[in-house]
PDB file of C-alpha atoms in Angstrom:
ATOM      1  CA  MET A  25      -0.337   0.102   0.302  1.00  0.00           C
ATOM      2  CA  GLU A  26       2.546   1.665   0.682  1.00  0.00           C
ATOM      3  CA  ALA A  27       3.882   2.538  -3.023  1.00  0.00           C
ATOM      4  CA  GLU A  28       0.394   3.638  -4.067  1.00  0.00           C
ATOM      5  CA  ILE A  29      -0.205   6.457  -1.308  1.00  0.00           C
ATOM      6  CA  GLN A  30       3.506   7.612  -2.520  1.00  0.00           C
ATOM      7  CA  ALA A  31       1.778   8.036  -5.683  1.00  0.00           C
ATOM      8  CA  PHE A  32      -1.140   9.068  -4.757  1.00  0.00           C
ATOM      9  CA  ILE A  33       0.856  11.772  -2.719  1.00  0.00           C
ATOM     10  CA  ALA A  34       2.800  12.831  -5.608  1.00  0.00           C
ATOM     11  CA  TYR A  35      -0.636  12.939  -8.042  1.00  0.00           C
ATOM     12  CA  LEU A  36      -1.721  15.817  -5.641  1.00  0.00           C
ATOM     13  CA  HIS A  37       1.115  17.358  -4.744  1.00  0.00           C
ATOM     14  CA  ASN A  38       2.117  18.405  -8.775  1.00  0.00           C
ATOM     15  CA  VAL A  39      -1.914  17.578 -10.620  1.00  0.00           C
ATOM     16  CA  ARG A  40      -3.903  18.525  -7.652  1.00  0.00           C
ATOM     17  CA  LYS A  41      -1.447  21.656  -6.654  1.00  0.00           C
ATOM     18  CA  ILE A  42      -2.574  20.908  -2.780  1.00  0.00           C
ATOM     19  CA  SER A  43      -1.675  23.134  -0.987  1.00  0.00           C
ATOM     20  CA  PRO A  44       1.741  21.692   1.751  1.00  0.00           C
ATOM     21  CA  ASN A  45      -1.255  21.017   4.649  1.00  0.00           C
ATOM     22  CA  THR A  46      -3.962  19.084   3.294  1.00  0.00           C
ATOM     23  CA  GLU A  47      -0.925  17.614   1.006  1.00  0.00           C
ATOM     24  CA  MET A  48       0.273  16.672   5.037  1.00  0.00           C
ATOM     25  CA  SER A  49      -3.656  15.367   6.531  1.00  0.00           C
ATOM     26  CA  TYR A  50      -4.367  12.566   3.641  1.00  0.00           C
ATOM     27  CA  ARG A  51      -0.363  11.163   4.319  1.00  0.00           C
ATOM     28  CA  ARG A  52      -1.477  10.775   8.330  1.00  0.00           C
ATOM     29  CA  ASP A  53      -4.765   9.528   7.656  1.00  0.00           C
ATOM     30  CA  LEU A  54      -3.910   7.113   4.961  1.00  0.00           C
ATOM     31  CA  LEU A  55      -0.931   6.514   6.426  1.00  0.00           C
ATOM     32  CA  LYS A  56      -2.794   5.181   9.676  1.00  0.00           C
ATOM     33  CA  VAL A  57      -5.314   3.629   7.852  1.00  0.00           C
ATOM     34  CA  ARG A  58      -2.299   1.315   6.512  1.00  0.00           C
ATOM     35  CA  ASP A  59      -1.353   0.411   9.605  1.00  0.00           C
ATOM     36  CA  TYR A  60      -3.884  -0.571  11.131  1.00  0.00           C
ATOM     37  CA  LEU A  61      -4.869  -2.589   7.814  1.00  0.00           C
ATOM     38  CA  LYS A  62      -1.200  -3.862   8.353  1.00  0.00           C
ATOM     39  CA  GLY A  63      -2.214  -5.581  11.508  1.00  0.00           C
ATOM     40  CA  GLN A  64      -4.958  -7.418  10.094  1.00  0.00           C
ATOM     41  CA  GLY A  65      -3.274  -8.572   7.498  1.00  0.00           C
ATOM     42  CA  VAL A  66      -3.572  -6.783   4.515  1.00  0.00           C
ATOM     43  CA  GLU A  67      -1.287  -4.991   2.730  1.00  0.00           C
ATOM     44  CA  ASP A  68      -1.951  -5.361  -1.001  1.00  0.00           C
ATOM     45  CA  VAL A  69      -4.343  -2.358  -1.910  1.00  0.00           C
ATOM     46  CA  ARG A  70      -5.748  -5.198  -4.713  1.00  0.00           C
ATOM     47  CA  LYS A  71      -7.091  -7.359  -1.724  1.00  0.00           C
ATOM     48  CA  ILE A  72      -8.619  -4.768   0.516  1.00  0.00           C
ATOM     49  CA  THR A  73     -12.077  -5.323   0.273  1.00  0.00           C
ATOM     50  CA  SER A  74     -15.172  -2.608   1.873  1.00  0.00           C
ATOM     51  CA  THR A  75     -15.189  -4.824   5.164  1.00  0.00           C
ATOM     52  CA  ASN A  76     -11.848  -3.543   5.424  1.00  0.00           C
ATOM     53  CA  LEU A  77     -12.677  -1.041   5.180  1.00  0.00           C
ATOM     54  CA  ASN A  78     -15.997  -0.416   7.222  1.00  0.00           C
ATOM     55  CA  SER A  79     -14.314  -2.298   9.953  1.00  0.00           C
ATOM     56  CA  TYR A  80     -12.112   0.671  10.446  1.00  0.00           C
ATOM     57  CA  VAL A  81     -14.593   3.597  10.836  1.00  0.00           C
ATOM     58  CA  LEU A  82     -15.415   0.957  13.284  1.00  0.00           C
ATOM     59  CA  TYR A  83     -12.371   1.078  15.164  1.00  0.00           C
ATOM     60  CA  LEU A  84     -11.871   5.321  15.045  1.00  0.00           C
ATOM     61  CA  GLU A  85     -15.907   5.080  16.499  1.00  0.00           C
ATOM     62  CA  LYS A  86     -14.783   2.766  19.403  1.00  0.00           C
ATOM     63  CA  ASN A  87     -11.837   4.249  19.771  1.00  0.00           C
ATOM     64  CA  ARG A  88     -14.802   7.999  19.859  1.00  0.00           C
ATOM     65  CA  PHE A  89     -12.447   9.741  17.681  1.00  0.00           C
ATOM     66  CA  SER A  90     -14.440  12.493  16.406  1.00  0.00           C
ATOM     67  CA  ALA A  91     -17.348  12.787  13.906  1.00  0.00           C
ATOM     68  CA  ALA A  92     -15.156  15.174  11.819  1.00  0.00           C
ATOM     69  CA  THR A  93     -12.099  13.175  12.310  1.00  0.00           C
ATOM     70  CA  ILE A  94     -14.056  10.314  11.017  1.00  0.00           C
ATOM     71  CA  SER A  95     -15.593  11.611   8.011  1.00  0.00           C
ATOM     72  CA  ARG A  96     -11.745  13.230   7.071  1.00  0.00           C
ATOM     73  CA  ASN A  97     -10.964   9.897   7.239  1.00  0.00           C
ATOM     74  CA  ILE A  98     -13.178   8.283   5.041  1.00  0.00           C
ATOM     75  CA  ALA A  99     -12.604  11.710   2.737  1.00  0.00           C
ATOM     76  CA  SER A 100      -9.455  10.559   2.289  1.00  0.00           C
ATOM     77  CA  LEU A 101      -9.972   7.124   1.670  1.00  0.00           C
ATOM     78  CA  LYS A 102     -12.555   8.157  -1.124  1.00  0.00           C
ATOM     79  CA  THR A 103     -10.571  10.425  -2.866  1.00  0.00           C
ATOM     80  CA  PHE A 104      -7.419   7.718  -3.236  1.00  0.00           C
ATOM     81  CA  TYR A 105      -9.573   4.752  -4.364  1.00  0.00           C
ATOM     82  CA  HIS A 106     -10.646   7.578  -6.547  1.00  0.00           C
ATOM     83  CA  PHE A 107      -7.740   7.953  -7.896  1.00  0.00           C
ATOM     84  CA  LEU A 108      -6.647   4.363  -7.662  1.00  0.00           C
ATOM     85  CA  PHE A 109      -9.443   3.132  -9.868  1.00  0.00           C
ATOM     86  CA  ARG A 110      -8.908   5.716 -12.649  1.00  0.00           C
ATOM     87  CA  GLU A 111      -4.985   4.794 -12.368  1.00  0.00           C
ATOM     88  CA  GLY A 112      -6.403   1.166 -12.938  1.00  0.00           C
ATOM     89  CA  LEU A 113      -4.729  -0.280 -10.060  1.00  0.00           C
ATOM     90  CA  VAL A 114      -7.423  -1.372  -9.081  1.00  0.00           C
ATOM     91  CA  ALA A 115     -10.177  -3.660 -10.373  1.00  0.00           C
ATOM     92  CA  SER A 116     -13.315  -1.614  -8.044  1.00  0.00           C
ATOM     93  CA  ASP A 117     -14.155   1.355  -5.868  1.00  0.00           C
ATOM     94  CA  VAL A 118     -14.608  -0.140  -2.827  1.00  0.00           C
ATOM     95  CA  ALA A 119     -14.560   2.678  -0.349  1.00  0.00           C
ATOM     96  CA  GLU A 120     -17.599   4.559  -2.317  1.00  0.00           C
ATOM     97  CA  THR A 121     -19.625   2.738  -0.075  1.00  0.00           C
ATOM     98  CA  LEU A 122     -18.793   4.473   2.954  1.00  0.00           C
ATOM     99  CA  HIS A 123     -20.500   7.054   4.488  1.00  0.00           C
ATOM    100  CA  ALA A 124     -19.699   9.595   6.584  1.00  0.00           C
ATOM    101  CA  PRO A 125     -21.684  10.063  10.270  1.00  0.00           C
ATOM    102  CA  LYS A 126     -23.590  13.531  10.153  1.00  0.00           C
ATOM    103  CA  VAL A 127     -21.192  16.489  12.325  1.00  0.00           C
ATOM    104  CA  GLU A 128     -22.733  18.276  14.414  1.00  0.00           C
ATOM    105  CA  LYS A 129     -21.252  22.443  13.488  1.00  0.00           C
ATOM    106  CA  LYS A 130     -20.160  24.260  16.510  1.00  0.00           C
ATOM    107  CA  PRO A 131     -21.221  27.655  16.116  1.00  0.00           C
ATOM    108  CA  PRO A 132     -17.044  29.576  15.568  1.00  0.00           C
ATOM    109  CA  GLU A 133     -15.942  30.721  19.230  1.00  0.00           C
ATOM    110  CA  ILE A 134     -15.347  34.601  19.138  1.00  0.00           C
ATOM    111  CA  LEU A 135     -14.171  36.926  20.662  1.00  0.00           C
ATOM    112  CA  SER A 136     -16.155  40.367  22.046  1.00  0.00           C
ATOM    113  CA  ALA A 137     -14.492  43.750  20.385  1.00  0.00           C
ATOM    114  CA  GLY A 138     -12.913  44.523  23.723  1.00  0.00           C
ATOM    115  CA  GLU A 139     -11.615  40.952  24.251  1.00  0.00           C
ATOM    116  CA  ALA A 140     -10.264  41.049  21.238  1.00  0.00           C
ATOM    117  CA  VAL A 141      -9.128  44.839  22.005  1.00  0.00           C
ATOM    118  CA  LYS A 142      -7.482  43.690  25.201  1.00  0.00           C
ATOM    119  CA  LEU A 143      -5.489  40.423  23.252  1.00  0.00           C
ATOM    120  CA  LEU A 144      -3.900  43.018  20.648  1.00  0.00           C
ATOM    121  CA  GLU A 145      -2.506  44.650  23.689  1.00  0.00           C
ATOM    122  CA  GLN A 146      -0.883  42.124  24.500  1.00  0.00           C
ATOM    123  CA  PRO A 147       2.223  42.856  22.531  1.00  0.00           C
ATOM    124  CA  GLY A 148       3.520  45.953  24.005  1.00  0.00           C
ATOM    125  CA  GLY A 149       7.410  45.841  24.640  1.00  0.00           C
ATOM    126  CA  ASP A 150       9.758  46.496  22.408  1.00  0.00           C
ATOM    127  CA  THR A 151      12.214  43.334  21.314  1.00  0.00           C
ATOM    128  CA  PRO A 152      12.334  42.657  18.534  1.00  0.00           C
ATOM    129  CA  LYS A 153       9.999  39.385  19.008  1.00  0.00           C
ATOM    130  CA  GLU A 154       6.636  41.547  21.030  1.00  0.00           C
ATOM    131  CA  ILE A 155       6.526  43.780  17.994  1.00  0.00           C
ATOM    132  CA  ARG A 156       6.809  41.418  15.412  1.00  0.00           C
ATOM    133  CA  ASP A 157       3.745  39.279  18.049  1.00  0.00           C
ATOM    134  CA  LYS A 158       2.211  42.690  17.889  1.00  0.00           C
ATOM    135  CA  ALA A 159       1.977  43.171  13.839  1.00  0.00           C
ATOM    136  CA  MET A 160       0.812  39.514  13.058  1.00  0.00           C
ATOM    137  CA  LEU A 161      -2.194  39.748  15.740  1.00  0.00           C
ATOM    138  CA  GLU A 162      -2.908  42.999  14.297  1.00  0.00           C
ATOM    139  CA  LEU A 163      -2.511  41.653  10.544  1.00  0.00           C
ATOM    140  CA  LEU A 164      -4.709  38.953  11.086  1.00  0.00           C
ATOM    141  CA  TYR A 165      -7.566  40.695  13.446  1.00  0.00           C
ATOM    142  CA  ALA A 166      -8.186  43.661  10.679  1.00  0.00           C
ATOM    143  CA  THR A 167      -7.988  41.703   7.355  1.00  0.00           C
ATOM    144  CA  GLY A 168      -9.255  38.166   8.646  1.00  0.00           C
ATOM    145  CA  ILE A 169      -6.889  35.679   6.897  1.00  0.00           C
ATOM    146  CA  ARG A 170      -6.054  31.815   7.823  1.00  0.00           C
ATOM    147  CA  VAL A 171      -3.324  31.913   9.392  1.00  0.00           C
ATOM    148  CA  SER A 172      -1.548  29.132   6.673  1.00  0.00           C
ATOM    149  CA  GLU A 173      -1.705  32.870   4.642  1.00  0.00           C
ATOM    150  CA  LEU A 174      -0.519  34.843   6.998  1.00  0.00           C
ATOM    151  CA  ILE A 175       2.661  32.955   7.383  1.00  0.00           C
ATOM    152  CA  SER A 176       2.853  32.234   3.721  1.00  0.00           C
ATOM    153  CA  LEU A 177       3.134  36.461   3.597  1.00  0.00           C
ATOM    154  CA  LYS A 178       6.719  38.188   1.369  1.00  0.00           C
ATOM    155  CA  LEU A 179       7.315  41.055   1.904  1.00  0.00           C
ATOM    156  CA  CYS A 180       5.464  42.857  -1.612  1.00  0.00           C
ATOM    157  CA  ASP A 181       2.719  41.449  -1.067  1.00  0.00           C
ATOM    158  CA  ILE A 182       2.349  44.131   1.278  1.00  0.00           C
ATOM    159  CA  ASN A 183       1.260  47.863   0.323  1.00  0.00           C
ATOM    160  CA  LEU A 184       1.665  50.713   3.482  1.00  0.00           C
ATOM    161  CA  GLN A 185       1.130  53.305   1.457  1.00  0.00           C
ATOM    162  CA  MET A 186      -2.566  52.109   0.310  1.00  0.00           C
ATOM    163  CA  ASP A 187      -3.443  50.114   3.136  1.00  0.00           C
ATOM    164  CA  TYR A 188      -3.761  46.621   2.013  1.00  0.00           C
ATOM    165  CA  LEU A 189      -2.062  43.036   1.272  1.00  0.00           C
ATOM    166  CA  VAL A 190      -2.546  40.823  -1.740  1.00  0.00           C
ATOM    167  CA  CYS A 191      -3.159  37.429  -0.306  1.00  0.00           C
ATOM    168  CA  ARG A 192      -2.190  34.999  -3.001  1.00  0.00           C
ATOM    169  CA  ASP A 193      -4.815  31.315  -2.880  1.00  0.00           C
ATOM    170  CA  GLU A 194      -3.468  27.980  -5.564  1.00  0.00           C
ATOM    171  CA  ASP A 195      -5.004  29.434  -8.541  1.00  0.00           C
ATOM    172  CA  ARG A 196      -6.707  33.559  -7.112  1.00  0.00           C
ATOM    173  CA  GLU A 197      -5.364  36.225  -5.256  1.00  0.00           C
ATOM    174  CA  ARG A 198      -7.466  38.338  -3.404  1.00  0.00           C
ATOM    175  CA  VAL A 199      -6.861  42.273  -2.103  1.00  0.00           C
ATOM    176  CA  ILE A 200      -7.359  42.979   1.767  1.00  0.00           C
ATOM    177  CA  PRO A 201      -7.676  46.331   3.237  1.00  0.00           C
ATOM    178  CA  PHE A 202      -6.619  46.937   6.660  1.00  0.00           C
ATOM    179  CA  GLY A 203      -6.833  49.703   9.111  1.00  0.00           C
ATOM    180  CA  ASN A 204      -4.669  52.237  10.919  1.00  0.00           C
ATOM    181  CA  GLN A 205      -3.635  50.484  13.693  1.00  0.00           C
ATOM    182  CA  ALA A 206      -2.591  47.349  11.304  1.00  0.00           C
ATOM    183  CA  ARG A 207      -0.736  49.734   9.422  1.00  0.00           C
ATOM    184  CA  ALA A 208       1.052  51.397  12.393  1.00  0.00           C
ATOM    185  CA  ALA A 209       2.347  47.742  13.866  1.00  0.00           C
ATOM    186  CA  LEU A 210       3.610  46.752  10.864  1.00  0.00           C
ATOM    187  CA  ALA A 211       5.585  49.866  10.128  1.00  0.00           C
ATOM    188  CA  ARG A 212       7.320  49.125  13.374  1.00  0.00           C
ATOM    189  CA  TYR A 213       8.221  46.079  12.321  1.00  0.00           C
ATOM    190  CA  LEU A 214       9.855  46.160   9.104  1.00  0.00           C
ATOM    191  CA  ASP A 215      11.493  49.528  10.524  1.00  0.00           C
ATOM    192  CA  ALA A 216      12.738  48.217  13.807  1.00  0.00           C
ATOM    193  CA  ALA A 217      12.623  44.561  14.123  1.00  0.00           C
ATOM    194  CA  ARG A 218      12.558  42.352  11.138  1.00  0.00           C
ATOM    195  CA  PRO A 219      16.023  44.043  10.049  1.00  0.00           C
ATOM    196  CA  GLN A 220      17.298  42.589  12.922  1.00  0.00           C
ATOM    197  CA  MET A 221      15.111  39.127  12.454  1.00  0.00           C
ATOM    198  CA  THR A 222      16.588  38.742   8.558  1.00  0.00           C
ATOM    199  CA  GLN A 223      20.502  40.331   8.638  1.00  0.00           C
ATOM    200  CA  LYS A 224      21.561  36.997   8.572  1.00  0.00           C
ATOM    201  CA  THR A 225      19.295  34.901   6.331  1.00  0.00           C
ATOM    202  CA  GLY A 226      18.217  37.972   4.067  1.00  0.00           C
ATOM    203  CA  SER A 227      14.788  36.165   3.775  1.00  0.00           C
ATOM    204  CA  ASP A 228      11.716  37.198   1.983  1.00  0.00           C
ATOM    205  CA  CYS A 229       9.135  36.310   4.236  1.00  0.00           C
ATOM    206  CA  LEU A 230       6.901  39.082   5.596  1.00  0.00           C
ATOM    207  CA  PHE A 231       7.205  37.436   9.168  1.00  0.00           C
ATOM    208  CA  VAL A 232       9.816  34.946  10.422  1.00  0.00           C
ATOM    209  CA  ASN A 233      11.260  33.975  13.832  1.00  0.00           C
ATOM    210  CA  CYS A 234      14.226  34.588  15.573  1.00  0.00           C
ATOM    211  CA  GLN A 235      16.006  33.104  13.911  1.00  0.00           C
ATOM    212  CA  GLY A 236      15.474  34.879  10.239  1.00  0.00           C
ATOM    213  CA  GLN A 237      13.410  31.854   9.289  1.00  0.00           C
ATOM    214  CA  PRO A 238       9.558  31.608   7.900  1.00  0.00           C
ATOM    215  CA  MET A 239       7.076  31.756  10.921  1.00  0.00           C
ATOM    216  CA  SER A 240       5.033  27.645  11.533  1.00  0.00           C
ATOM    217  CA  ARG A 241       1.795  27.270  12.164  1.00  0.00           C
ATOM    218  CA  GLN A 242       2.937  25.845  15.149  1.00  0.00           C
ATOM    219  CA  GLY A 243       5.438  29.265  16.346  1.00  0.00           C
ATOM    220  CA  PHE A 244       1.885  30.744  15.647  1.00  0.00           C
ATOM    221  CA  TRP A 245       0.219  29.407  17.319  1.00  0.00           C
ATOM    222  CA  LYS A 246       1.621  29.415  20.700  1.00  0.00           C
ATOM    223  CA  LEU A 247       1.908  32.649  20.474  1.00  0.00           C
ATOM    224  CA  ILE A 248      -2.103  33.578  20.014  1.00  0.00           C
ATOM    225  CA  LYS A 249      -2.594  31.086  23.036  1.00  0.00           C
ATOM    226  CA  TYR A 250       0.208  32.994  25.306  1.00  0.00           C
ATOM    227  CA  TYR A 251      -1.328  36.347  24.396  1.00  0.00           C
ATOM    228  CA  ALA A 252      -4.615  34.923  25.410  1.00  0.00           C
ATOM    229  CA  GLY A 253      -3.326  33.682  28.267  1.00  0.00           C
ATOM    230  CA  LYS A 254      -1.950  37.014  29.729  1.00  0.00           C
ATOM    231  CA  ALA A 255      -5.200  38.692  28.707  1.00  0.00           C
ATOM    232  CA  GLY A 256      -7.094  36.489  30.831  1.00  0.00           C
ATOM    233  CA  ILE A 257      -8.724  35.144  27.758  1.00  0.00           C
ATOM    234  CA  ALA A 258     -10.788  31.946  28.746  1.00  0.00           C
ATOM    235  CA  GLY A 259     -11.467  28.920  26.574  1.00  0.00           C
ATOM    236  CA  ASP A 260     -10.385  27.339  22.780  1.00  0.00           C
ATOM    237  CA  ILE A 261      -8.304  30.393  21.346  1.00  0.00           C
ATOM    238  CA  THR A 262      -6.563  29.691  18.552  1.00  0.00           C
ATOM    239  CA  PRO A 263      -5.709  31.763  15.576  1.00  0.00           C
ATOM    240  CA  HIS A 264      -9.259  30.714  13.296  1.00  0.00           C
ATOM    241  CA  THR A 265     -10.550  32.760  16.755  1.00  0.00           C
ATOM    242  CA  LEU A 266      -9.472  35.768  15.212  1.00  0.00           C
ATOM    243  CA  ARG A 267     -11.160  34.639  11.629  1.00  0.00           C
ATOM    244  CA  HIS A 268     -14.247  33.862  12.686  1.00  0.00           C
ATOM    245  CA  SER A 269     -14.589  37.842  14.886  1.00  0.00           C
ATOM    246  CA  PHE A 270     -13.381  39.795  12.172  1.00  0.00           C
ATOM    247  CA  ALA A 271     -15.795  38.427   9.858  1.00  0.00           C
ATOM    248  CA  ALA A 272     -19.007  38.515  13.082  1.00  0.00           C
ATOM    249  CA  HIS A 273     -17.637  42.335  14.028  1.00  0.00           C
ATOM    250  CA  LEU A 274     -17.867  43.919  10.831  1.00  0.00           C
ATOM    251  CA  MET A 275     -21.239  41.608  10.068  1.00  0.00           C
ATOM    252  CA  GLU A 276     -22.405  43.481  13.441  1.00  0.00           C
ATOM    253  CA  LYS A 277     -21.158  47.116  12.458  1.00  0.00           C
ATOM    254  CA  GLY A 278     -23.642  46.625   8.836  1.00  0.00           C
ATOM    255  CA  ALA A 279     -20.637  45.140   6.309  1.00  0.00           C
ATOM    256  CA  ASP A 280     -22.814  43.410   3.229  1.00  0.00           C
ATOM    257  CA  LEU A 281     -22.278  39.990   3.405  1.00  0.00           C
ATOM    258  CA  ARG A 282     -20.600  39.587  -0.391  1.00  0.00           C
ATOM    259  CA  SER A 283     -18.047  42.080   0.882  1.00  0.00           C
ATOM    260  CA  VAL A 284     -17.651  39.605   3.750  1.00  0.00           C
ATOM    261  CA  GLN A 285     -17.458  36.334   1.589  1.00  0.00           C
ATOM    262  CA  GLU A 286     -14.662  38.482  -0.846  1.00  0.00           C
ATOM    263  CA  MET A 287     -12.049  39.004   2.399  1.00  0.00           C
ATOM    264  CA  LEU A 288     -12.725  35.747   3.476  1.00  0.00           C
ATOM    265  CA  GLY A 289     -11.917  34.209   0.574  1.00  0.00           C
ATOM    266  CA  HIS A 290     -14.824  31.645   0.585  1.00  0.00           C
ATOM    267  CA  SER A 291     -15.908  30.003  -2.170  1.00  0.00           C
ATOM    268  CA  ASP A 292     -19.687  29.596  -1.276  1.00  0.00           C
ATOM    269  CA  MET A 293     -21.367  32.296   0.088  1.00  0.00           C
ATOM    270  CA  ASN A 294     -23.032  29.772   2.739  1.00  0.00           C
ATOM    271  CA  THR A 295     -19.855  29.505   4.394  1.00  0.00           C
ATOM    272  CA  THR A 296     -19.804  33.562   4.938  1.00  0.00           C
ATOM    273  CA  GLN A 297     -23.604  32.794   5.823  1.00  0.00           C
ATOM    274  CA  VAL A 298     -22.799  31.515   9.615  1.00  0.00           C
ATOM    275  CA  TYR A 299     -21.605  35.367  10.626  1.00  0.00           C
ATOM    276  CA  ALA A 300     -24.967  37.160   8.961  1.00  0.00           C
ATOM    277  CA  SER A 301     -27.454  33.970  11.333  1.00  0.00           C
ATOM    278  CA  ARG A 302     -25.627  34.951  14.523  1.00  0.00           C
ATOM    279  CA  ASN A 303     -26.094  38.709  13.690  1.00  0.00           C
ATOM    280  CA  TYR A 304     -29.502  38.549  13.183  1.00  0.00           C
ATOM    281  CA  SER A 305     -29.767  36.084  16.734  1.00  0.00           C
ATOM    282  CA  ARG A 306     -28.251  39.136  18.681  1.00  0.00           C
ATOM    283  CA  ILE A 307     -30.528  41.929  16.879  1.00  0.00           C
ATOM    284  CA  LYS A 308     -33.494  39.216  18.191  1.00  0.00           C
ATOM    285  CA  GLU A 309     -32.676  39.323  21.297  1.00  0.00           C
ATOM    286  CA  VAL A 310     -31.725  43.427  21.259  1.00  0.00           C
ATOM    287  CA  TYR A 311     -35.393  43.283  20.083  1.00  0.00           C
ATOM    288  CA  ALA A 312     -36.452  41.524  22.862  1.00  0.00           C
ATOM    289  CA  LYS A 313     -35.216  43.163  26.068  1.00  0.00           C
ATOM    290  CA  ALA A 314     -36.027  46.811  23.960  1.00  0.00           C
ATOM    291  CA  HIS A 315     -39.404  46.063  22.140  1.00  0.00           C
ATOM    292  CA  PRO A 316     -42.208  47.846  24.126  1.00  0.00           C
ATOM    293  CA  ARG A 317     -45.258  45.381  22.686  1.00  0.00           C
ATOM    294  CA  GLN A 318     -43.083  42.041  23.552  1.00  0.00           C
TER     295      GLN A 318
END
């Protein structure tokens, strides 16, 4: 099965040109299946049956993996077997009959405007690291970009004169404005911190670590956890929390759904609709408290 997984990953990388994180996710899911089936004495993809794959799904359920994790694993298997069948590496698509469990959609975790400000104010020191951290947090909240997009930004993607950045996806790009606070934090970082951090590497990445290398997702994840704790913000705060908060706060202030969709880079309006629904719930709550004919 190892050779087929490698061929599939090469196809995703060279033909589909998926992001490195998605590629890693596929690889991780398929290697887990490989290890499970190897333990069952099945290593040849041509001998794997739908019963084997259903047995793996039951194994995930018995070990209390979340519905979202199980659904992702099934999606990985379906895509893998579709590739194998199309390439003639298997006689039939045995993953076709797998059914994903229903995933309960939880409302996104959103900071209040006060909490967001408190979080952004935490890195207030003069060290290059704190100046960088301040710029990263301000820019993430100002634009709503994904953390993968934030750490992939290059110097040429930022326009401080016109206050916007260019965010490049696999096959498209979008222009996102940012405000005075983010511009000031960025300008300070570019002037007072980044030159010190990149003097040995000459990196063209916008944000770098203390060794002058590109920032990692894990590094930024730890960063935001640290400042959330320092701000006394309860709950599971992640980089995506600032993205959700950006969208929700725009909607609360009257931004139209289409503009928010474009800034977030959502291909489907329904994905953005969750923020409008949240705003409607808040309006109903205000109405119920304020209207005299309740």
